[in-house]
Amino acid sequence: MKDKLCVMSVFGTRPEAIKMAPLVMELGRRTGIRSLCCLTGQHRQMLDSVMEVFQLKADFDLNIMQQQQTLSSITCRTLQGMDAVLEQARPDLILVHGDTTTTFAGALSAFYHQIPVGHVEAGLRTWDKYSPFPEEMNRTLVGDIAELHFAPTQANAANLRAEGIRGEIFVTGNTVIDAMKTTVRDSYRFGVPELDALDFSARRVIAVTCHRRENYGEPMEQIMAAIRQIVLTHPDTEVVYPVHFSPAVRECVFKMLADIPRVHLIDPVNVVQMHNLMARCYMVMTDSGGLQEEAPALGKPVLVLRRETERPEAVKAGTVKLAGVEQKQIVKLAGEILDDPAVYHTMAKAVNPYGDGNACGRIADAIEWRFGLRREKPQPFDPQG
């Protein structure tokens, strides 16, 4: 007989690790839960840096990453590796996060072993199965497998209900806000020469990330052209762009921005460095999902470099503007934020709809309630308090 509920968190990329790390830690503090951590290693270097930051050690590591890996190879290697792990650990619940290929394959493996699945950051939708690709279908398919759905917002929960999803739905807030409680510090030193040399009080620093598959090619060239124009027409700005290691991304970015003054193209930074960069920057331009949630918590306006977003709450709240992928529109919206103080302050002061820093506690409470370790079902997250 088990003396504790065994909960295994499965993740394999940097974004998943950032959002799952505080949950793994919270589960580890619960006396009735045995918290296990299984890494797929879909991303290797960037994943390891997050584990180091949060001082987490994996109980299992599939180490699946290969050069020029494909979606099919990631899925197959994860499924094959998970067989042995699940046979050995025999967890009572598998937790997966969000929308990666690791997420889908981890949930599918749990289903094959008839182990319940909890989906953290459930219910995000664009309703276009090819955008973002493959994320939209990954999270939709996991929604059909999962029995516990941890939706960050009421809108995410409504998406799940509209689809007739089976199982329990809990509105928890987003775990990334929990992570930021420990990563952002006033006295922080980056340890990256280009960042430590910046004078954030003298220049308006724009933090940029851009790496999504659907932006490869012409869309990314349009985005880079827009960044180039913004910097050249605003002499008091500087851009910091941690460039993803993808060859397709690096070729485009360095070709179009390497010769532009006040544009700093640096290697990817760890989660603590990125959070503190956002805390000190003036605004954020990104095609990332996580940064749309993180930056508003720090009072930073965000331009989303995509045609759509599965995070409409921030657009509705006014913290985010959907800029698309065309140079003219990106330049126009960036100019409004940079040139009109009223626009800037309206975005910076809007209420963050994504969390209050207690999402991990709500998820742990929900798991305990579902498995009979707690009497009362947790109250849902409400951004209005």
Coordinates of N, CA and C in Angstrom, one line a residue, residues 225-313:
A225 N 12.3 43.7 -39.9 CA 12.3 45.0 -40.5 C 11.7 46.1 -39.7
A226 N 10.6 45.7 -39.0 CA 9.9 46.6 -38.1 C 10.8 47.0 -36.9
I227 N 11.5 46.1 -36.3 CA 12.3 46.4 -35.2 C 13.4 47.3 -35.6
R228 N 14.0 47.1 -36.8 CA 15.0 48.0 -37.4 C 14.5 49.4 -37.5
Q229 N 13.3 49.5 -38.1 CA 12.7 50.9 -38.3 C 12.4 51.6 -36.9
I230 N 11.9 50.8 -36.0 CA 11.6 51.4 -34.7 C 12.8 52.0 -34.0
V231 N 13.9 51.2 -34.0 CA 15.2 51.7 -33.4 C 15.7 52.9 -34.1
L232 N 15.7 52.9 -35.4 CA 16.3 54.0 -36.2 C 15.5 55.3 -36.1
T233 N 14.2 55.2 -35.8 CA 13.4 56.4 -35.7 C 13.2 56.8 -34.3
H234 N 13.7 56.1 -33.3 CA 13.6 56.5 -31.9 C 15.0 56.4 -31.2
P235 N 15.7 57.5 -31.3 CA 17.1 57.5 -30.9 C 17.3 57.2 -29.4
D236 N 16.3 57.3 -28.6 CA 16.5 57.0 -27.1 C 16.1 55.6 -26.8
T237 N 15.9 54.7 -27.8 CA 15.6 53.3 -27.5 C 16.8 52.4 -27.7
E238 N 16.8 51.3 -27.0 CA 17.7 50.2 -27.3 C 16.9 48.9 -27.3
V239 N 17.3 48.0 -28.1 CA 16.6 46.7 -28.1 C 17.6 45.6 -27.6
V240 N 17.0 44.8 -26.7 CA 17.7 43.6 -26.2 C 16.9 42.4 -26.7
Y241 N 17.6 41.5 -27.5 CA 17.0 40.4 -28.2 C 17.8 39.1 -27.9
P242 N 17.3 38.3 -26.9 CA 18.0 37.0 -26.7 C 17.5 36.1 -27.8
V243 N 18.4 35.7 -28.7 CA 18.1 35.1 -30.0 C 18.0 33.6 -29.8
H244 N 16.9 33.0 -30.1 CA 16.7 31.5 -30.0 C 17.8 30.8 -30.8
F245 N 18.2 29.6 -30.4 CA 19.3 28.8 -31.0 C 18.8 28.2 -32.4
S246 N 17.5 28.3 -32.7 CA 17.1 27.7 -34.0 C 17.9 28.3 -35.1
P247 N 18.5 27.5 -36.0 CA 19.2 28.1 -37.1 C 18.3 29.0 -38.0
A248 N 17.1 28.7 -38.2 CA 16.2 29.5 -39.0 C 16.0 30.9 -38.4
V249 N 15.9 30.9 -37.1 CA 15.7 32.2 -36.4 C 17.0 33.0 -36.5
R250 N 18.1 32.4 -36.1 CA 19.4 33.1 -36.0 C 19.8 33.7 -37.4
E251 N 19.6 32.9 -38.4 CA 20.0 33.4 -39.8 C 19.2 34.6 -40.1
C252 N 17.9 34.7 -39.9 CA 17.1 35.8 -40.2 C 17.5 37.0 -39.4
V253 N 17.6 36.8 -38.1 CA 17.8 37.9 -37.1 C 19.2 38.6 -37.3
F254 N 20.2 37.8 -37.4 CA 21.5 38.4 -37.6 C 21.7 39.0 -38.9
K255 N 21.1 38.5 -40.0 CA 21.1 39.1 -41.3 C 20.5 40.5 -41.3
M256 N 19.4 40.7 -40.6 CA 18.7 41.9 -40.6 C 19.0 42.9 -39.5
L257 N 19.5 42.5 -38.4 CA 19.7 43.4 -37.3 C 21.1 43.5 -36.7
A258 N 22.0 42.7 -37.2 CA 23.4 42.6 -36.6 C 24.1 44.0 -36.8
D259 N 23.8 44.7 -37.8 CA 24.6 46.0 -38.1 C 23.9 47.2 -37.5
I260 N 22.8 47.1 -36.8 CA 22.0 48.2 -36.3 C 22.5 48.7 -34.9
P261 N 22.9 49.9 -34.8 CA 23.3 50.4 -33.5 C 22.2 50.3 -32.5
R262 N 22.5 50.1 -31.3 CA 21.6 50.0 -30.1 C 20.7 48.8 -30.2
V263 N 21.1 47.8 -31.0 CA 20.4 46.5 -31.0 C 21.4 45.5 -30.4
H264 N 21.0 44.8 -29.3 CA 21.9 43.9 -28.7 C 21.4 42.5 -28.9
L265 N 22.1 41.7 -29.8 CA 21.7 40.3 -30.1 C 22.5 39.4 -29.2
I266 N 21.9 38.8 -28.2 CA 22.6 38.0 -27.2 C 22.0 36.6 -27.3
D267 N 22.8 35.6 -26.7 CA 22.3 34.3 -26.6 C 21.1 34.2 -25.6
P268 N 20.3 33.1 -25.7 CA 19.2 33.0 -24.8 C 19.6 33.1 -23.4
V269 N 18.8 33.8 -22.6 CA 19.1 34.0 -21.1 C 18.2 33.0 -20.3
N270 N 18.6 32.8 -19.0 CA 17.8 32.0 -18.2 C 16.6 32.7 -17.7
V271 N 15.7 32.0 -17.0 CA 14.5 32.6 -16.6 C 14.6 33.7 -15.6
V272 N 15.6 33.7 -14.7 CA 15.8 34.8 -13.8 C 16.3 36.0 -14.6
Q273 N 17.2 35.9 -15.5 CA 17.7 37.0 -16.3 C 16.5 37.6 -17.1
M274 N 15.7 36.7 -17.7 CA 14.6 37.3 -18.5 C 13.6 38.0 -17.7
H275 N 13.2 37.5 -16.6 CA 12.2 38.1 -15.7 C 12.8 39.5 -15.2
N276 N 14.0 39.6 -14.9 CA 14.6 40.8 -14.4 C 14.8 41.8 -15.6
L277 N 15.1 41.3 -16.8 CA 15.1 42.2 -18.0 C 13.8 42.8 -18.2
M278 N 12.7 42.0 -18.1 CA 11.4 42.6 -18.3 C 11.0 43.6 -17.2
A279 N 11.4 43.3 -16.0 CA 11.1 44.2 -14.9 C 11.7 45.6 -15.1
R280 N 12.9 45.6 -15.8 CA 13.6 46.9 -15.9 C 13.4 47.5 -17.3
C281 N 12.8 46.8 -18.3 CA 12.7 47.3 -19.6 C 11.5 48.3 -19.7
Y282 N 11.3 48.9 -20.8 CA 10.3 49.9 -21.0 C 9.0 49.2 -21.6
M283 N 9.2 48.3 -22.5 CA 8.1 47.5 -23.1 C 8.7 46.2 -23.7
V284 N 7.7 45.3 -24.1 CA 8.1 44.0 -24.6 C 7.4 43.8 -25.9
M285 N 8.2 43.2 -26.9 CA 7.7 42.8 -28.2 C 8.0 41.3 -28.3
T286 N 7.0 40.5 -28.5 CA 7.2 39.0 -28.4 C 6.2 38.2 -29.2
D287 N 6.6 37.0 -29.7 CA 5.6 36.1 -30.2 C 5.5 34.9 -29.2
S288 N 6.1 35.1 -28.0 CA 6.0 34.1 -26.9 C 4.6 34.1 -26.3
G289 N 4.2 32.9 -25.8 CA 3.0 32.9 -25.0 C 3.2 33.4 -23.6
G290 N 4.3 32.8 -22.9 CA 4.5 33.1 -21.5 C 4.7 34.6 -21.2
L291 N 5.5 35.3 -22.1 CA 5.8 36.7 -21.9 C 4.5 37.5 -21.9
Q292 N 3.5 37.1 -22.6 CA 2.2 37.8 -22.6 C 1.6 37.8 -21.2
E293 N 1.9 36.8 -20.4 CA 1.4 36.7 -19.0 C 2.3 37.4 -18.0
E294 N 3.6 37.2 -18.3 CA 4.6 37.7 -17.3 C 4.8 39.2 -17.3
A295 N 4.9 39.8 -18.5 CA 5.1 41.2 -18.6 C 4.0 42.1 -18.0
P296 N 2.7 41.8 -18.2 CA 1.7 42.6 -17.5 C 1.8 42.5 -16.0
A297 N 2.3 41.4 -15.4 CA 2.5 41.3 -14.0 C 3.6 42.3 -13.5
L298 N 4.4 42.7 -14.4 CA 5.5 43.7 -14.1 C 5.2 45.1 -14.6
G299 N 4.0 45.3 -15.1 CA 3.5 46.6 -15.5 C 4.2 47.1 -16.8
K300 N 4.4 46.1 -17.7 CA 5.1 46.4 -19.0 C 4.1 46.2 -20.2
P301 N 3.9 47.2 -21.0 CA 3.1 47.0 -22.2 C 3.7 45.9 -23.1
V302 N 2.9 45.2 -23.8 CA 3.3 44.1 -24.7 C 2.7 44.3 -26.1
L303 N 3.6 44.2 -27.1 CA 3.1 44.0 -28.5 C 3.3 42.5 -28.8
V304 N 2.2 41.8 -29.2 CA 2.3 40.4 -29.6 C 2.5 40.3 -31.1
L305 N 3.7 39.7 -31.5 CA 4.1 39.6 -32.8 C 3.5 38.3 -33.5
R306 N 2.2 38.3 -33.5 CA 1.5 37.1 -34.1 C 0.1 37.6 -34.7
R307 N -0.5 36.8 -35.5 CA -1.8 37.2 -36.1 C -2.9 37.0 -35.2
E308 N -2.7 36.1 -34.2 CA -3.8 35.8 -33.2 C -3.1 35.4 -31.9
T309 N -3.9 35.4 -30.8 CA -3.4 35.0 -29.5 C -4.4 34.2 -28.8
E310 N -3.9 33.1 -28.1 CA -4.8 32.3 -27.3 C -4.9 32.9 -25.9
R311 N -4.5 34.1 -25.7 CA -4.5 34.8 -24.4 C -5.3 36.1 -24.6
P312 N -6.5 36.1 -25.0 CA -7.3 37.3 -25.3 C -7.6 38.1 -24.0
E313 N -7.4 37.5 -22.8 CA -7.7 38.2 -21.6 C -6.9 39.5 -21.5

